[in-house]
PDB file of C-alpha atoms in Angstrom:
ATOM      1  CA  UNK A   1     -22.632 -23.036  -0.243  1.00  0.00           C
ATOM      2  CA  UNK A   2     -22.897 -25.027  -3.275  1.00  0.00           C
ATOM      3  CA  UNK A   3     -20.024 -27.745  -4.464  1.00  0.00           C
ATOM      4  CA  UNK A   4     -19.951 -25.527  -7.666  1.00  0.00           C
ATOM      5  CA  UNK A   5     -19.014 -22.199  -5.548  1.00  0.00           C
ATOM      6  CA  UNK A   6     -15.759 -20.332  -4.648  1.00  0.00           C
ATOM      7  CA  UNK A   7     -15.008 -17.757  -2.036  1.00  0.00           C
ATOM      8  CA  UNK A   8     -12.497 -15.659  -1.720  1.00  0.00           C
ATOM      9  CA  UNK A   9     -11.431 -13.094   1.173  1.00  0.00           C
ATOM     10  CA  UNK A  10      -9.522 -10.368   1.494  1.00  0.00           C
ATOM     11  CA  UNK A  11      -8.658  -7.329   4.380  1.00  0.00           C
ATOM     12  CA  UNK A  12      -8.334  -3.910   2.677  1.00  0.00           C
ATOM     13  CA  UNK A  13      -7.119  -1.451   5.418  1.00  0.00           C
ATOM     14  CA  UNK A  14      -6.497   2.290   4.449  1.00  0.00           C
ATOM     15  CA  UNK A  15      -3.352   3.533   6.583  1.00  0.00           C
ATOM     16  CA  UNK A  16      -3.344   6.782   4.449  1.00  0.00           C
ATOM     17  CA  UNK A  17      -5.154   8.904   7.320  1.00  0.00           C
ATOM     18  CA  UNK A  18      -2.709  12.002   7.650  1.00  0.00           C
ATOM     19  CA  UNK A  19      -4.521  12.828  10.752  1.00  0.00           C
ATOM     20  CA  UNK A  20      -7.376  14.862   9.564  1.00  0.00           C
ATOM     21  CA  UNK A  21      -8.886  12.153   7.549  1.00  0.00           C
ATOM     22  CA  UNK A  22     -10.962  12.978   4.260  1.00  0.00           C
ATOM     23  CA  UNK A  23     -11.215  17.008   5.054  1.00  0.00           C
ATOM     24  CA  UNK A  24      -9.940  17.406   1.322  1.00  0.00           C
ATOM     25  CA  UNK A  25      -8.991  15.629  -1.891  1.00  0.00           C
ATOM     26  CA  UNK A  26      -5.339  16.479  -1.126  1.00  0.00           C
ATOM     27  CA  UNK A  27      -5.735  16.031   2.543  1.00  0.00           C
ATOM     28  CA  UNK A  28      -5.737  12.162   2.333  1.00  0.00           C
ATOM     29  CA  UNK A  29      -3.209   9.794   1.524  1.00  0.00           C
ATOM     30  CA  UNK A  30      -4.248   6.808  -0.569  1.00  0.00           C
ATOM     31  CA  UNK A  31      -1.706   4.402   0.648  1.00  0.00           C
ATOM     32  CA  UNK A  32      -3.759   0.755   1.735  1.00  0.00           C
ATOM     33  CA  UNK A  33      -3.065  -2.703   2.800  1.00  0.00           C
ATOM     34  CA  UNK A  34      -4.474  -5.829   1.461  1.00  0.00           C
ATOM     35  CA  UNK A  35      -3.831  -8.831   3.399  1.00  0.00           C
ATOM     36  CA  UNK A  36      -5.433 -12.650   3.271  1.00  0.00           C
ATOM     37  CA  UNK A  37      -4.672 -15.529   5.824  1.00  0.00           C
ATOM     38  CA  UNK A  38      -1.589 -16.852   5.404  1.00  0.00           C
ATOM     39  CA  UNK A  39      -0.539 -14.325   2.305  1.00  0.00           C
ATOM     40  CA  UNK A  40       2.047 -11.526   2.512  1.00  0.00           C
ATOM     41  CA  UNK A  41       0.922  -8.199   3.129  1.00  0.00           C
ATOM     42  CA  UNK A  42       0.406  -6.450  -0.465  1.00  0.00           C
ATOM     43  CA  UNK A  43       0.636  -2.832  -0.577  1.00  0.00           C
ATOM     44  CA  UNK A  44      -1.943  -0.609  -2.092  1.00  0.00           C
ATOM     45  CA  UNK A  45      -2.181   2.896  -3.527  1.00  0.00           C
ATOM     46  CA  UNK A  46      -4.260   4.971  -6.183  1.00  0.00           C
ATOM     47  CA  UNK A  47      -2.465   5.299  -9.705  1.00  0.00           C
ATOM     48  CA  UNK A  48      -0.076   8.239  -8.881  1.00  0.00           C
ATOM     49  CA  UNK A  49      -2.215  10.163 -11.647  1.00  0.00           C
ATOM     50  CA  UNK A  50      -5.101  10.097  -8.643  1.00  0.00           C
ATOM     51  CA  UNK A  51      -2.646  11.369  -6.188  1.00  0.00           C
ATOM     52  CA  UNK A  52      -1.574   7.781  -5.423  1.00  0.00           C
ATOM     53  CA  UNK A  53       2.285   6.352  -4.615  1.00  0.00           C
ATOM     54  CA  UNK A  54       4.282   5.285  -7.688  1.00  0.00           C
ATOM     55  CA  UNK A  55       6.045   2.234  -5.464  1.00  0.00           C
ATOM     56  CA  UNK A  56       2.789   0.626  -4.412  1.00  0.00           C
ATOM     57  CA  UNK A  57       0.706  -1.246  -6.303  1.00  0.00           C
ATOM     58  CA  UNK A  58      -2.495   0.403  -8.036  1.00  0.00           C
ATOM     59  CA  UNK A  59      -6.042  -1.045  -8.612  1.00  0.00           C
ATOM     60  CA  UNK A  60      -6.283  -1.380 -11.797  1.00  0.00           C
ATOM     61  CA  UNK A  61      -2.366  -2.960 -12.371  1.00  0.00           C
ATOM     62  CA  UNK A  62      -3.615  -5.520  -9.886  1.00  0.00           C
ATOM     63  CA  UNK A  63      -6.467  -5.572 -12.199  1.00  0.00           C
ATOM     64  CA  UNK A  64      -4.479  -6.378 -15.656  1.00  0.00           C
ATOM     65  CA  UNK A  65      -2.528  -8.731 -13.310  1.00  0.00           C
ATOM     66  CA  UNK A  66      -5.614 -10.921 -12.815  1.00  0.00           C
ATOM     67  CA  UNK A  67      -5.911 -11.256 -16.076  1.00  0.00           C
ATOM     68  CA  UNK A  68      -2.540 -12.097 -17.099  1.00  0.00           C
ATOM     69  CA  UNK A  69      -2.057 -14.465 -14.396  1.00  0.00           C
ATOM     70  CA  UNK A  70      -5.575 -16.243 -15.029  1.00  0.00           C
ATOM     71  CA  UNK A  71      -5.136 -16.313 -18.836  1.00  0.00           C
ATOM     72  CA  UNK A  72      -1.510 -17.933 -18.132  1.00  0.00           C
ATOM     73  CA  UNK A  73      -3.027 -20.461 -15.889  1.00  0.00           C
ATOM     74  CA  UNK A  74      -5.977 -21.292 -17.987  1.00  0.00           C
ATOM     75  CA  UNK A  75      -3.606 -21.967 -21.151  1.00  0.00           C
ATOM     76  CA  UNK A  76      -1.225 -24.134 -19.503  1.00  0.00           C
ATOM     77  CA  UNK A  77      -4.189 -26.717 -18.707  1.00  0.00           C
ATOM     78  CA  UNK A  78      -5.553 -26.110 -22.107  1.00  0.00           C
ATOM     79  CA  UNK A  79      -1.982 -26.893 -23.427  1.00  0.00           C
ATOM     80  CA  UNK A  80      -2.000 -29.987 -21.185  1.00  0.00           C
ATOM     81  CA  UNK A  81      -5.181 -30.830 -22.595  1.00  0.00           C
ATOM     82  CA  UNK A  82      -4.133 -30.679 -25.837  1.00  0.00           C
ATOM     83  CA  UNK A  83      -0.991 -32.616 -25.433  1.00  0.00           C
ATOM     84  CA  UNK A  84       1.752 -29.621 -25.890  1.00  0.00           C
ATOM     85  CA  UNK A  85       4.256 -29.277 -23.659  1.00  0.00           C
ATOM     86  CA  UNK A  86       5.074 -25.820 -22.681  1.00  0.00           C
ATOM     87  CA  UNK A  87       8.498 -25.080 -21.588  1.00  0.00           C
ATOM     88  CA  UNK A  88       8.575 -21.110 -20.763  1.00  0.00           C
ATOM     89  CA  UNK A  89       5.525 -18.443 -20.566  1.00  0.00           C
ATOM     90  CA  UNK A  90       6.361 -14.845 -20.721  1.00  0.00           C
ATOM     91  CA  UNK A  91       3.198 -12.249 -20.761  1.00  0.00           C
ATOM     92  CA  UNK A  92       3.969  -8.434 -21.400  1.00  0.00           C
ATOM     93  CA  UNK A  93       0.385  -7.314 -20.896  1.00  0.00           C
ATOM     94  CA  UNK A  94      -1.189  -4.130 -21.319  1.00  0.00           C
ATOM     95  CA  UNK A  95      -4.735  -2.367 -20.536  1.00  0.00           C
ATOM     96  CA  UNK A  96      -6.410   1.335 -21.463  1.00  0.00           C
ATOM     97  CA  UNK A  97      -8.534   3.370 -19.103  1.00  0.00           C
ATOM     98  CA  UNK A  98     -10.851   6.124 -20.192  1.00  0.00           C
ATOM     99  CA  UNK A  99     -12.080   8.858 -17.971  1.00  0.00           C
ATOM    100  CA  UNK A 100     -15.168  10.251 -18.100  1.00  0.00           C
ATOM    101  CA  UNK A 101     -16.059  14.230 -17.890  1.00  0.00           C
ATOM    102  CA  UNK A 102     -17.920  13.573 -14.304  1.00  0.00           C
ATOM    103  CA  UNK A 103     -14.690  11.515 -12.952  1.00  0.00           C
ATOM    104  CA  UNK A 104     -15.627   8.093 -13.336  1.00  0.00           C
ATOM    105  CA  UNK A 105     -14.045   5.693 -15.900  1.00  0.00           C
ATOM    106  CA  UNK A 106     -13.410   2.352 -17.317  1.00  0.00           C
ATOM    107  CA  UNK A 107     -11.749  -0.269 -18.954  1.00  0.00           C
ATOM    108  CA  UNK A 108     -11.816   0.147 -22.229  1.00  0.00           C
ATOM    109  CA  UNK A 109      -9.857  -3.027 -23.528  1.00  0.00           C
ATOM    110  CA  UNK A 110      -7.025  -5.005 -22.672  1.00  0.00           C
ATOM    111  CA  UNK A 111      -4.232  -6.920 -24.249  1.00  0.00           C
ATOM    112  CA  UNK A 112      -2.297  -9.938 -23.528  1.00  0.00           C
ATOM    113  CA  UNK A 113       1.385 -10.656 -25.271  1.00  0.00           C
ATOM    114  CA  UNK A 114       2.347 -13.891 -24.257  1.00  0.00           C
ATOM    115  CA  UNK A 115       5.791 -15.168 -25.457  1.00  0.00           C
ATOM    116  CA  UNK A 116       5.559 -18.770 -25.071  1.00  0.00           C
ATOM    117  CA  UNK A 117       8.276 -21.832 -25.889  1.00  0.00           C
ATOM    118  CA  UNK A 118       6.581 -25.528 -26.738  1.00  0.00           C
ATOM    119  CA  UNK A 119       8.983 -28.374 -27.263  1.00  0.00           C
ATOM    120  CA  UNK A 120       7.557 -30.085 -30.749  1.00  0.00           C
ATOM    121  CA  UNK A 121       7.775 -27.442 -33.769  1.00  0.00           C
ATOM    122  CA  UNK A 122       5.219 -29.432 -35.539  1.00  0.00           C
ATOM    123  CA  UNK A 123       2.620 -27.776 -32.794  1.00  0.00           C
ATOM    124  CA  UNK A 124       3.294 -24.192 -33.280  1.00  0.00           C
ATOM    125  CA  UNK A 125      -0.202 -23.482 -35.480  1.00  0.00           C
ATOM    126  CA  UNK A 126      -2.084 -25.542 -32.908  1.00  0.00           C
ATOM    127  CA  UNK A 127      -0.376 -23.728 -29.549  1.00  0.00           C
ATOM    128  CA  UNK A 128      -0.775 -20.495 -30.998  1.00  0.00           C
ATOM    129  CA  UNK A 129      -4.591 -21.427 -31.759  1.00  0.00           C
ATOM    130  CA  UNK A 130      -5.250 -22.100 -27.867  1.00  0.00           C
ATOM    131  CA  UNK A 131      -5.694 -18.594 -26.519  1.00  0.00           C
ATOM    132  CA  UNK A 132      -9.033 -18.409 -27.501  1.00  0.00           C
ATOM    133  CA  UNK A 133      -9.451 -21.594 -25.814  1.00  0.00           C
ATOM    134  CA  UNK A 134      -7.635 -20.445 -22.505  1.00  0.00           C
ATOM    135  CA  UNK A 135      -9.883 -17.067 -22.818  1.00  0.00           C
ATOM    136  CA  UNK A 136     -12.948 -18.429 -22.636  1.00  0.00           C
ATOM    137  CA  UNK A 137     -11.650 -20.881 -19.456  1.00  0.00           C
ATOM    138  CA  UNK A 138     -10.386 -17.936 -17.831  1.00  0.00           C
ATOM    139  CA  UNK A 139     -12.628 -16.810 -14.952  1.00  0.00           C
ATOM    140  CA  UNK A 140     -11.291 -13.484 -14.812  1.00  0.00           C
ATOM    141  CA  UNK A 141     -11.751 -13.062 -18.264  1.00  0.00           C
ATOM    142  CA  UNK A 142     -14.862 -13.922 -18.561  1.00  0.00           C
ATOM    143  CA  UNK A 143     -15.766 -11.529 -15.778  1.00  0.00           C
ATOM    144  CA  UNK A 144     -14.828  -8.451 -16.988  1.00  0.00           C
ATOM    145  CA  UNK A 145     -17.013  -6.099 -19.543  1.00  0.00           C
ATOM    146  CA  UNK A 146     -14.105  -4.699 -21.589  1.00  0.00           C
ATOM    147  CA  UNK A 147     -12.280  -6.874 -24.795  1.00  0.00           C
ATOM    148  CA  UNK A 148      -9.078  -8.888 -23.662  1.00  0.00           C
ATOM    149  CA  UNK A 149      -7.261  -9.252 -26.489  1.00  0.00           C
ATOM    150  CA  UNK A 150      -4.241 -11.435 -27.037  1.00  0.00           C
ATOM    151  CA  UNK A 151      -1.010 -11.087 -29.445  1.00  0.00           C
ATOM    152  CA  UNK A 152       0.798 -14.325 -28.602  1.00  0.00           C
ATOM    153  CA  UNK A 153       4.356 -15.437 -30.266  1.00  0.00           C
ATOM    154  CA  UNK A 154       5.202 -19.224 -29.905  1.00  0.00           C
ATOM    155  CA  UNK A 155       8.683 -20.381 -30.141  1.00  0.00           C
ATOM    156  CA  UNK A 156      10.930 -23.793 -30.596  1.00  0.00           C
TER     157      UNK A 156
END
């Protein structure tokens, strides 16, 4: 492994069996755990449009929370770096998917609305600037082959 290099692991274990397995589309629940040492259990479906449940967590919300988490993150050290001090960080994100005829689909774009606070008026321009910044830090971001946009609203 290289200094430069990451890893990351994680368990996915499907518990929707409903005793005859994947005999048909319907037949088949899509209900999954996710676990990693030392991490709560997270529990999975498919988006209830793909027969999935509506109280678990879907792929691609977990998706558009990577996003919004890493873009948060990212933005706070750029804000650091850029001496404004952030005081609250609120991000209402949303992301389209597009089907295609044969099934498949995509990502098509996403979009970030952080609502942000910063402590010296005289910064709003410059804090409301950094989300390009924070974008391009953002590994997530920068891993992903759709547009992540961002409408961000800085307040006193």
């Amino acid at each position: 492994m290289r200094i430069n290099e990451h890893h990351y692991d994680v368990t996915v274990f499907w518990t929707g069996n409903r005793g005859t397995g994947t005999s048909s589309y319907k037949a088949y629940g899509r209900d999954h755990s996710v676990t990693a040492i030392g991490l709560p259990t997270l529990l999975g479906s498919a988006d209830p449009t793909f027969h999935g449940d509506r109280d678990r967590w879907n792929p691609e919300q977990l998706l558009l929370t990577a996003l919004a988490q890493c873009h948060m993150l990212s933005y706070l050290h750029v804000a650091v770096n850029h001496g404004i001090t952030v005081t609250k960080y609120q991000d209402s994100a949303s992301a389209t998917m597009v089907l295609n005829p044969d099934g498949s689909g995509q990502f098509s774009s996403a979009t970030l609305r952080p609502q942000l606070t910063i402590t010296d008026p005289s910064q709003l321009e410059l804090a409301a600037s950094l989300h390009h910044e924070a974008s391009q830090m953002c590994f997530i971001a920068r891993s992903v082959n759709f547009p992540v946009l961002h409408e961000p609203q800085v307040s006193v």
